[in-house]
XYZ file of C-alpha atoms in Angstrom:
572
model
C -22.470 37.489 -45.354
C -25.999 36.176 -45.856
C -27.971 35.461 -48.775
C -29.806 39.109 -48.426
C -26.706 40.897 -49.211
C -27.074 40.692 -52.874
C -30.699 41.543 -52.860
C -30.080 44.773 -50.815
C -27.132 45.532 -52.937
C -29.505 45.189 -56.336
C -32.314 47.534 -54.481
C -29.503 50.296 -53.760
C -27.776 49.790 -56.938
C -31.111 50.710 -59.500
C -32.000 53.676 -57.772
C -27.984 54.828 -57.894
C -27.685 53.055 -61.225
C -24.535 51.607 -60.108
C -22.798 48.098 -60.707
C -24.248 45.537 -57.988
C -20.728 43.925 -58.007
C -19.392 47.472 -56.685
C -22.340 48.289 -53.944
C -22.197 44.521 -52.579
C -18.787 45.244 -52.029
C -19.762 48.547 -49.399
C -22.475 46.411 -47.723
C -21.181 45.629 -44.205
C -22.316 44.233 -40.787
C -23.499 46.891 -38.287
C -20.927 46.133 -34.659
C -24.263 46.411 -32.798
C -27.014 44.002 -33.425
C -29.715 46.957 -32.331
C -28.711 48.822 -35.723
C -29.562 45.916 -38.348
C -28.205 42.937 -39.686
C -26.802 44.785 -42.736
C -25.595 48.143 -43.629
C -24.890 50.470 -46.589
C -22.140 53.844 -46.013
C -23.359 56.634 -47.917
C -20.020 58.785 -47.578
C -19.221 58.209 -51.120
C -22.565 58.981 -52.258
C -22.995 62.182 -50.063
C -19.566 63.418 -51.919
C -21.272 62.985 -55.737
C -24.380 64.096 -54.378
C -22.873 67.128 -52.491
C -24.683 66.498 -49.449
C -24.188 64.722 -45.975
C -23.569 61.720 -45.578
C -26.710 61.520 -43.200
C -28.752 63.465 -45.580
C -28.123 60.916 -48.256
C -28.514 57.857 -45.951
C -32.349 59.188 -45.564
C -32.805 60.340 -49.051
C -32.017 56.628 -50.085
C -33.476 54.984 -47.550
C -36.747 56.760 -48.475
C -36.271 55.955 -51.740
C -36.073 52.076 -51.581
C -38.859 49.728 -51.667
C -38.284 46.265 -50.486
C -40.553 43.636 -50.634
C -42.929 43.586 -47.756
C -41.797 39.680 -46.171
C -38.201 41.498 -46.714
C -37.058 43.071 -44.087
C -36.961 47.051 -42.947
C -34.632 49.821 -43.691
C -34.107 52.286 -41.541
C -31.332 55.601 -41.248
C -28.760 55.094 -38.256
C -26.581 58.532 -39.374
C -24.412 58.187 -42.426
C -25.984 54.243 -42.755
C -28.835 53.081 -44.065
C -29.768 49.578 -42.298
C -31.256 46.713 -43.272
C -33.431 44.756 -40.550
C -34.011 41.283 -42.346
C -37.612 39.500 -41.564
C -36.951 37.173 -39.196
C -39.773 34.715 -40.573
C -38.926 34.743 -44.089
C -35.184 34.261 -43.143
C -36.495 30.946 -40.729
C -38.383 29.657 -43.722
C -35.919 30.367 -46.508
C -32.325 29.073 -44.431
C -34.067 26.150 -42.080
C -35.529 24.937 -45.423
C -32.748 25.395 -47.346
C -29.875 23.545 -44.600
C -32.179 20.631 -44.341
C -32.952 19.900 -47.295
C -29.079 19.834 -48.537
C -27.892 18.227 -45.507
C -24.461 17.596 -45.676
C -24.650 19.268 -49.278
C -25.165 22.705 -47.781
C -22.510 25.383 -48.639
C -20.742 23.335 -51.081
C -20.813 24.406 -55.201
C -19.367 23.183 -58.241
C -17.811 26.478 -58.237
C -14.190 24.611 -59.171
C -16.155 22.905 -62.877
C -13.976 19.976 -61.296
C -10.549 21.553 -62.012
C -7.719 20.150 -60.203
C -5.640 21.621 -57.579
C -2.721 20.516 -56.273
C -1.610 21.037 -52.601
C 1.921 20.542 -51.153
C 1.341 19.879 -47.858
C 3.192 18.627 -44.584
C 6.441 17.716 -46.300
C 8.205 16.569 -43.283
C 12.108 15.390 -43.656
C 12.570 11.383 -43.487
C 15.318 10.500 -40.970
C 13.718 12.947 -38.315
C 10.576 12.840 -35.524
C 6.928 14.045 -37.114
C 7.082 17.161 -34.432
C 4.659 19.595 -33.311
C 6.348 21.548 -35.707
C 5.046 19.481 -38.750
C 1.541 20.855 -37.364
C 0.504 23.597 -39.350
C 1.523 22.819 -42.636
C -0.289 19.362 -42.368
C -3.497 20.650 -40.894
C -3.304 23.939 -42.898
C -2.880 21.862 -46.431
C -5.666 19.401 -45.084
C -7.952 21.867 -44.513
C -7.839 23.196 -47.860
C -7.716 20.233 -49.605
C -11.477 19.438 -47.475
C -12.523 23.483 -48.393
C -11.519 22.814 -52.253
C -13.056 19.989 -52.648
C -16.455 21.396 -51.067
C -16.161 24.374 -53.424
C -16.235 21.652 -56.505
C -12.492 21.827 -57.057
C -10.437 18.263 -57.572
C -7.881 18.572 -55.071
C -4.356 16.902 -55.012
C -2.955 16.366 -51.660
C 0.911 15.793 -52.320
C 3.013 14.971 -49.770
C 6.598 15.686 -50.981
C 8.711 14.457 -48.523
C 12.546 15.525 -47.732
C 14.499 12.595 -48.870
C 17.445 14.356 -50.794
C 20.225 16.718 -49.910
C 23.061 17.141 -47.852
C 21.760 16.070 -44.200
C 21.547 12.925 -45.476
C 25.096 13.277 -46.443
C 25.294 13.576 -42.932
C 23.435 11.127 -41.333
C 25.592 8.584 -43.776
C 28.646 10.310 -42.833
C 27.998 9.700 -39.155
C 26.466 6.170 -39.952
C 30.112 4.846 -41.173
C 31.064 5.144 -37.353
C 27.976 4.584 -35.183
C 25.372 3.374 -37.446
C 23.297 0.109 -35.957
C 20.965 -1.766 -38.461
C 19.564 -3.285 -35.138
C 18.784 -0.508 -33.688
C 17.092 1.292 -36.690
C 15.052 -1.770 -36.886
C 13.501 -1.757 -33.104
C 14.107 2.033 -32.525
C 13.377 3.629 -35.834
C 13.213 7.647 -35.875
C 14.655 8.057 -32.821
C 17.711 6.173 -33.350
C 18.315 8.311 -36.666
C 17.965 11.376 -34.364
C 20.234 10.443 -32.245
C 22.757 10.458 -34.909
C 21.649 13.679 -36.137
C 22.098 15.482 -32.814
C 25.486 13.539 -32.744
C 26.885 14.810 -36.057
C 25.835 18.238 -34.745
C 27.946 18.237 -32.090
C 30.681 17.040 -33.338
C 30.482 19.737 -36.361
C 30.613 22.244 -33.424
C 33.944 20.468 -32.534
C 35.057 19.572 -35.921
C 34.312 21.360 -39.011
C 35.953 18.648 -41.044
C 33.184 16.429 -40.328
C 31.262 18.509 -42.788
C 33.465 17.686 -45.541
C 33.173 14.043 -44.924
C 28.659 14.555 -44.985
C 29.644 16.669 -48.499
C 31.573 13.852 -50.080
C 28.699 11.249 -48.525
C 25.909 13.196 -50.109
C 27.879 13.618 -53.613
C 28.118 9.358 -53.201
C 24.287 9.338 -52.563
C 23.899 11.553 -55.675
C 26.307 9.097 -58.139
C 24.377 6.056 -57.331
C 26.699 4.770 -54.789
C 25.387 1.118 -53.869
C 25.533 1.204 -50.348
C 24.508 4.734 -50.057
C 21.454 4.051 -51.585
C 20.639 0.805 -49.926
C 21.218 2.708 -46.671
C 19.128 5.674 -47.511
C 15.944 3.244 -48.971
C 16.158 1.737 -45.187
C 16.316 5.627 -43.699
C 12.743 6.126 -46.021
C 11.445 3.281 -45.223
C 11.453 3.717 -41.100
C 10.647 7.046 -41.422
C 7.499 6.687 -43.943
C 6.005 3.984 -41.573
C 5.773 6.471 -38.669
C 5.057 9.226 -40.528
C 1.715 6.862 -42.041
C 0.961 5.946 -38.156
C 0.447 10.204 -37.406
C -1.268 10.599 -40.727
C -3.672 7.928 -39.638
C -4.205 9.354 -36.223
C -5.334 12.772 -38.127
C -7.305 11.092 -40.580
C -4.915 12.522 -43.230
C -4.489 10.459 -46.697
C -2.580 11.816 -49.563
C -3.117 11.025 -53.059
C 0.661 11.833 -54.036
C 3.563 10.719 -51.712
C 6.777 11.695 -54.070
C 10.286 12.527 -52.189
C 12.495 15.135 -53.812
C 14.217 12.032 -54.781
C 11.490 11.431 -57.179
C 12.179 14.746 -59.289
C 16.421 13.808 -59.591
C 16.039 12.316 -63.607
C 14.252 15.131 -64.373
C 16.433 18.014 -63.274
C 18.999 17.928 -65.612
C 16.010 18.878 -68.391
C 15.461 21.796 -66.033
C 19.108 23.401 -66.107
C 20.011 22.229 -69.620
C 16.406 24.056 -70.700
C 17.757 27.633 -68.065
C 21.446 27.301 -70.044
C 19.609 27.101 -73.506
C 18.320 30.158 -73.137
C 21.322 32.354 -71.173
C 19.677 32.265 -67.589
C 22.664 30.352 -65.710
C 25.496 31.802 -64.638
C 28.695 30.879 -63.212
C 29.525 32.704 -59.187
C 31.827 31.523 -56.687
C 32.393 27.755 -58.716
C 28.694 27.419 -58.184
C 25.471 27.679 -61.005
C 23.250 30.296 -60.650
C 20.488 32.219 -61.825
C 20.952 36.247 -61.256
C 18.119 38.008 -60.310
C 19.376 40.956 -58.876
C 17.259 42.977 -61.293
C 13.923 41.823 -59.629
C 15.653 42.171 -55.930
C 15.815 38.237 -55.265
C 19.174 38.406 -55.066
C 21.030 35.540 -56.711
C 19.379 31.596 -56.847
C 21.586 28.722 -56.143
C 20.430 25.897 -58.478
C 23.753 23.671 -58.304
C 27.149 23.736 -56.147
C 30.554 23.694 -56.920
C 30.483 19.764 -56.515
C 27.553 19.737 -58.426
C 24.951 18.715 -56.288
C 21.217 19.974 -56.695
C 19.121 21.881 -54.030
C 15.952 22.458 -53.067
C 15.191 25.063 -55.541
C 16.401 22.928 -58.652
C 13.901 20.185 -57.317
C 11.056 22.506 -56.920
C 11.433 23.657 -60.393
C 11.351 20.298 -61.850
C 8.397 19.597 -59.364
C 6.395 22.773 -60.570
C 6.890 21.173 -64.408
C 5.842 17.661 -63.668
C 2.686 19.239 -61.499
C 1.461 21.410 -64.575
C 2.226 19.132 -67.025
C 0.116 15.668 -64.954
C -2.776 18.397 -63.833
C -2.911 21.735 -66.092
C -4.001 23.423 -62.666
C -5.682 26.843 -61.898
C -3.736 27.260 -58.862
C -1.107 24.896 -57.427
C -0.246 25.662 -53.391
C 2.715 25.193 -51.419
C 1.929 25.459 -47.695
C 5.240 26.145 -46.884
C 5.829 28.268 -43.457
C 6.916 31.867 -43.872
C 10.670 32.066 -43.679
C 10.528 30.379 -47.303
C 9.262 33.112 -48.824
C 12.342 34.292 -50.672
C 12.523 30.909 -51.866
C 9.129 30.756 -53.703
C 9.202 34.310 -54.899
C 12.654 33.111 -57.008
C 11.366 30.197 -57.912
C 8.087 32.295 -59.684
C 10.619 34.621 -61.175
C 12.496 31.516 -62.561
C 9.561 30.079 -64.278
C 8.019 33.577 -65.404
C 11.736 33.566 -66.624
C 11.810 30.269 -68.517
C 8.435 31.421 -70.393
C 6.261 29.379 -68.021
C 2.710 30.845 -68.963
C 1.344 29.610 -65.316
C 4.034 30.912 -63.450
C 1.518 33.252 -61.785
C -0.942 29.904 -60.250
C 1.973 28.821 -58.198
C 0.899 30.179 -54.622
C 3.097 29.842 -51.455
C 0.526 29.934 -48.683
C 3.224 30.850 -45.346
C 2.327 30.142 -42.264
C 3.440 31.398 -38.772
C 5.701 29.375 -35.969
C 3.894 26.918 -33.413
C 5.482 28.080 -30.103
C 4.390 26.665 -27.101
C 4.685 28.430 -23.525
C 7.189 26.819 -21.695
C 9.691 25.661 -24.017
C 11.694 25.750 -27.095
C 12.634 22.984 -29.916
C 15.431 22.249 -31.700
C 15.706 19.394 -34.011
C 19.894 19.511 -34.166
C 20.111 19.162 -30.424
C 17.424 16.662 -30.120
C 14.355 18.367 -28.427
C 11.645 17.927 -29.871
C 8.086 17.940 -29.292
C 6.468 14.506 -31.241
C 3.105 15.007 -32.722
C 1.978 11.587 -31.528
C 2.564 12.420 -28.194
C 0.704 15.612 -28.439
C -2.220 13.656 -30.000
C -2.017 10.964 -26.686
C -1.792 13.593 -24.721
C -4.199 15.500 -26.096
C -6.721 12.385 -25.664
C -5.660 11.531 -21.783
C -6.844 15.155 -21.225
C -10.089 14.865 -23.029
C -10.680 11.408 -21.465
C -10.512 13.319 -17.626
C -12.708 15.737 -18.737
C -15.458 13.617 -19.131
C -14.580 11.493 -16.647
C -14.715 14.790 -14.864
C -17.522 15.301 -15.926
C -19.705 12.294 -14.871
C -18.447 12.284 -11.546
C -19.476 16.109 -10.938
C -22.207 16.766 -13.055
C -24.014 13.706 -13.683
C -23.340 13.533 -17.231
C -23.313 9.946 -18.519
C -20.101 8.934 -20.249
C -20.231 7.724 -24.045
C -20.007 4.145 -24.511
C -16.994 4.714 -27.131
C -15.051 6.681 -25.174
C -11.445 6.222 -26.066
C -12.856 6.813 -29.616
C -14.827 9.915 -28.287
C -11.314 11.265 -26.340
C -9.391 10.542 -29.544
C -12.320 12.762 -31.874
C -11.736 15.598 -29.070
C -8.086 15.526 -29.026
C -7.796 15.806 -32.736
C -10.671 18.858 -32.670
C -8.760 20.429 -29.682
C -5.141 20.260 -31.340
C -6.355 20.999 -35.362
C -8.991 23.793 -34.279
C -6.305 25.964 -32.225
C -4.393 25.953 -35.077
C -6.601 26.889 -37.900
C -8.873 29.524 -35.985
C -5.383 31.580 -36.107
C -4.659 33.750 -38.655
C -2.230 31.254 -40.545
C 0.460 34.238 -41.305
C 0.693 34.954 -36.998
C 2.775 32.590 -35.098
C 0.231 29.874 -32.752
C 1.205 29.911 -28.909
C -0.051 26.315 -27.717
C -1.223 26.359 -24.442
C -2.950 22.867 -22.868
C -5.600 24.357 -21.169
C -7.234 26.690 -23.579
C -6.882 24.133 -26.157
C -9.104 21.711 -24.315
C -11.216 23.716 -22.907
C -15.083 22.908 -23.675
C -15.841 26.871 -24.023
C -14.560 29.532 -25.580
C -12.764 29.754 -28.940
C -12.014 25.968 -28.845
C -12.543 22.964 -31.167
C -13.997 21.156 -28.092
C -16.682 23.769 -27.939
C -17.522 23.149 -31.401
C -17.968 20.000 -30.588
C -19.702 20.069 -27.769
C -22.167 22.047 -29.326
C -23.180 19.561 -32.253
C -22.620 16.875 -29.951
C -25.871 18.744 -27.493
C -27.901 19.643 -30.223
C -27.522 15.415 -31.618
C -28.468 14.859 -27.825
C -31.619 16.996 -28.369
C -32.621 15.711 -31.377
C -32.027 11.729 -29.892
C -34.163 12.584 -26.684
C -37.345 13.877 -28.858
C -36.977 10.333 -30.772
C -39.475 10.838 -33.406
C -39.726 12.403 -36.953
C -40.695 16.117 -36.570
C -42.212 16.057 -39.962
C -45.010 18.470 -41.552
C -45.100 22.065 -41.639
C -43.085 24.458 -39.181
C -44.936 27.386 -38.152
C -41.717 30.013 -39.424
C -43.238 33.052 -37.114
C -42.165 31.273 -34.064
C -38.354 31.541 -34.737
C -38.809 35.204 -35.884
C -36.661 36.426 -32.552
C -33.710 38.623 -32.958
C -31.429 36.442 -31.652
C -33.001 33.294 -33.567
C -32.492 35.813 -36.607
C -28.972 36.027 -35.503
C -28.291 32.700 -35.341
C -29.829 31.839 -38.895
C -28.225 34.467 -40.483
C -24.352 32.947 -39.286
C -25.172 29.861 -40.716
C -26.582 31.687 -43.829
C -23.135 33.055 -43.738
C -21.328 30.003 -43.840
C -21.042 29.275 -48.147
C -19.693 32.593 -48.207
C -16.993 32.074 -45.631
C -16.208 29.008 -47.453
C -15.563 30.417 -50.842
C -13.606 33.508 -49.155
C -11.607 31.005 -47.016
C -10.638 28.896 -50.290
C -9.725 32.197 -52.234
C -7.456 33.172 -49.665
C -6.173 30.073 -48.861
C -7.202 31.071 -44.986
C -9.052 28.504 -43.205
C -9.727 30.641 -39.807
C -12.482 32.562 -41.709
C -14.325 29.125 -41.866
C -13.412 28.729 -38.427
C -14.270 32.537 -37.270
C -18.086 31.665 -39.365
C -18.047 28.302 -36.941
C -17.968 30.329 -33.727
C -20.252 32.536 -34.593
C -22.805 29.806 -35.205
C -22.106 28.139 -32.420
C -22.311 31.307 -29.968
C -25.504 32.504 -31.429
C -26.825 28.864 -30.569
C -25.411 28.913 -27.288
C -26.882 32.419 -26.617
C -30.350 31.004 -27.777
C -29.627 27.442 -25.861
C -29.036 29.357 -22.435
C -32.083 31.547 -22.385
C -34.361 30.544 -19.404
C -37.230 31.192 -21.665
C -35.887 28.972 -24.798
C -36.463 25.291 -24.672
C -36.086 23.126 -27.330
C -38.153 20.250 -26.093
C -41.676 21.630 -24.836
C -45.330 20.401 -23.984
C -46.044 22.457 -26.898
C -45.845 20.723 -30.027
C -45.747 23.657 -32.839
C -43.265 25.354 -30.864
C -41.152 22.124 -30.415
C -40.889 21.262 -33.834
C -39.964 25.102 -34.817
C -36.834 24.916 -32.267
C -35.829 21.551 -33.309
C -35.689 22.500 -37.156
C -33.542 25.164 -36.140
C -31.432 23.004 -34.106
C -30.974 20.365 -36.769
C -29.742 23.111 -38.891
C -27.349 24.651 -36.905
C -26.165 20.938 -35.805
C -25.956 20.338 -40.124
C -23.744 23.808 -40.736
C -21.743 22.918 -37.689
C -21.003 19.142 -38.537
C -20.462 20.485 -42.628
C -18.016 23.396 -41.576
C -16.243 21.042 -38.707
C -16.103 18.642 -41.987
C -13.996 20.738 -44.303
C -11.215 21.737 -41.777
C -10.865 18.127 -41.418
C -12.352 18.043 -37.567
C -14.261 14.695 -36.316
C -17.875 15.568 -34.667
C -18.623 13.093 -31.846
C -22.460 12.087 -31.167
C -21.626 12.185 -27.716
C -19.158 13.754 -25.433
């Protein structure tokens, strides 16, 4: 919502003598851009007042007084409508984009606090897959949104590097395992034994027994165990760096679960100390049947640790190194049992922060013509998405050129790689993060529509523009000339866009940045393909109006594209 929000809400609130905070809150968008650009319901009023709601619409709108380069109310039924002046709203939001520049939308709201983000997380010993998507864009996105919102966030990657399917893969190593071939094949030789152990444990349950004993090796310091599983890590950290780098992803905290095993003990002597473990089935527990979570599985029989022992030690050292506000886990959504325990646990062991730990869940990434499956060996690989992605984008210019005209960027494999990550991260994050993401190649890619290449496409015209005027528009802007409704439109989205950031970092839901995006760059687009709207003109005043606006929009774009983590090429 735009900077005028507020200002309406004060008017309305001193004649009702209500709390701003509490009219704000009512003030909505009208669906049709006829009716306004903002709105106040007066059901609630007409009920105190004893009236109708349309009778108290126009006995408040003819109450308020505005100033005059305001705007206009006006009744539309049970609303009372705000029509914002086009020419103050030019002046105030051109003025205001420009001068902050890549500064606009961002706050110290955060006083520099620091926030830690688990993020991406994949398992060592297995591919980066599609499936690794969401979590790593999702966390990477919010890391960028924190950040602009004046938070100090602390992208942790913590990899799987501990529990039993490494038991496994050494289990299935004693008979197969090739130090060769893990050097020259890496990941994909260690998948291959993965898938292998899998079938055989559909033959041969014993086999299991064998990974158990492996794993409780690993655990006891076991030499070769460990000398095997460093070389497992290392393979697997080197591809998982190449992906990262693809992205543009860095992380300021790569710790395995392997990291947190000298400090678990602490953990479970700390739960025994004060009568939360329990003893079921030969295994150590914590009951929490009273809060519905069932019973948590901290240790087995053998006395190995699992995931939820390692988180809890994880959650200490966290608060303990960065005394957070808010510490997420963008973990997808079938963990959600698993976080809600692990609150309980801490809220248990007197943890004052229990209530900052967030899970952020996510939805499936599904794709329309097949399935994956990591224990039988199909998988989708990330990289080859990304390639793909970029040999797409590369015949789409080429495309392009050949039937339009358009003249191909000089950097163009760097341009195709810019559109392939914008194509693959954008699809992802304009989605709700809670629904599951169907991937389909050609609406990803495509240059209109709902698309990260559209986005693009649309900063990357407007920098076009701006290069074919070649010259400083400097001096003063004549603000009437952008006063249009569907200029006043367009300003107001990228008014909008601080606010979509601060909601979309309070909710830990990146699509409402991206939802804020589109609408700037539809409202442009609308503008762009008017007959009767040029940007570049024999007419001097008028040019330099447009062009302000242009820059601006091209500045909200390219700062919005910024924080979901989404390249903006000068060219396409």
């Amino acid at each position: 919502m735009s900077r005028y929000a507020p200002i309406f809400a004060k008017a309305i609130a001193e004649i009702l003598g209500e709390d701003e905070g509490d009219v704000l809150d009512q003030i909505t968008v009208p669906p049709r851009k006829a009716m306004g650009h903002l709105a106040f319901p007066c059901f609630d009023l007409a009920k105190t007042r004893g009236t109708t709601p349309p009778e108290a619409a126009t006995h408040l709108e003819q109450s308020l007084s505005l100033p005059e380069d305001f705007g206009r109310v006006a009744v539309a039924g049970p609303y009372v409508n705000l029509f914002v002046n086009g020419e103050t709203a030019a002046r105030d939001i051109v003025s205001d984009v420009l001068s902050a520049g890549p500064c606009f939308g961002t706050s110290d709201a955060g006083g520099g606090e620091k926030v830690p983000v688990d993020f991406s997380s994949p398992n060592i010993a297995k591919p980066f897959g599609i499936h690794h998507l969401r979590s790593t864009v999702i966390g990477h996105a919010l890391c960028r949104m924190l950040a602009a919102r004046g938070y100090q966030p602390v992208g942790i990657n913590h990899i799987g590097d501990w529990g039993t399917q490494f038991g496994q893969l050494l289990a299935i190593w004693e008979e197969l395992g090739d130090e060769v071939r893990l050097q020259q094949e890496g990941i994909s030789f260690l998948l291959d034994l993965y898938v292998e152990f899998n079938r055989r444990l559909e033959e041969d349950p014993e086999i299991q027994e064998r990974a158990r004993v492996k794993f409780q090796s690993l655990e006891g310091g076991d030499g070769e165990c460990r000398r095997l599983w460093e070389e497992f890590r290392k393979v697997s950290l080197a591809e998982f760096d190449r992906v990262y780098a693809m992205l543009g992803i860095h992380f300021d905290e790569v710790q395995g679960e392997s990291y947190y095993e000298e400090l678990m003990p602490a953990v479970l002597e700390e739960l025994e100390s004060k009568g939360l473990l329990t003893e079921s089935e030969d295994a150590t527990v914590v009951d929490l049947e009273d809060d519905d979570l069932g019973t948590a599985l901290l240790r087995k029989k053998d006395g190995s640790t699992l995931y939820l022992t390692r988180d809890l030690a994880a959650a200490d050292y966290r608060y303990q190194t960065y005394t957070f506000p808010r510490c997420l886990y963008v973990v997808g959504v079938s963990q959600t049992h698993h976080f809600q325990q692990m609150k309980k646990i801490l809220e248990r062991m007197g943890r004052a922060w229990h209530g900052a730990v967030e899970h952020v869940p996510f939805g499936m990434m599904r794709f329309t013509d097949r399935k994956m499956s990591t224990r039988k060996g199909d998988i989708i690989y990330l990289e080859d998405v990304l390639n793909k992605a970029a040999d797409l984008a590369r015949e789409t210019i080429a495309k392009g050129v050949e039937e339009k005209g358009r003249v191909a960027p000089d950097n163009l494999d760097e341009v195709s790689r810019q559109i392939s990550i914008g194509a693959v991260v954008f699809n992802d994050l304009k989605n709700r993060r809670a629904r599951d993401v169907v991937f389909d190649w050609d609406a990803v890619l495509s240059f209109e529509g709902e698309t990260g290449p559209y986005l693009q496409y649309t900063a990357a015209r407007i920098a076009s523009i701006l290069a074919r005027y070649g010259k400083e528009y400097c001096g003063e802007i004549e603000w009437s000339l952008l006063s249009g409704e569907d200029e006043t439109l367009l300003l107001l989205a990228i008014d909008g866009l601080p606010a979509s950031l601060a909601r979309a970092v309070d909710s830990s839901e990146p699509s409402y940045l991206a939802d804020q995006l589109l609408k700037i760059a539809s409202h442009f687009s609308t503008l762009y393909s008017r007959r009767d709207w040029k940007v570049l003109s024999d007419d001097e005043t008028l040019t330099k109006a447009r062009l302000s606006l242009a820059a601006a929009t091209r500045q909200a774009l390219c700062n919005g594209l910024g924080w979901l983590g989404i390249p903006i090429p000068d060219r396409m």
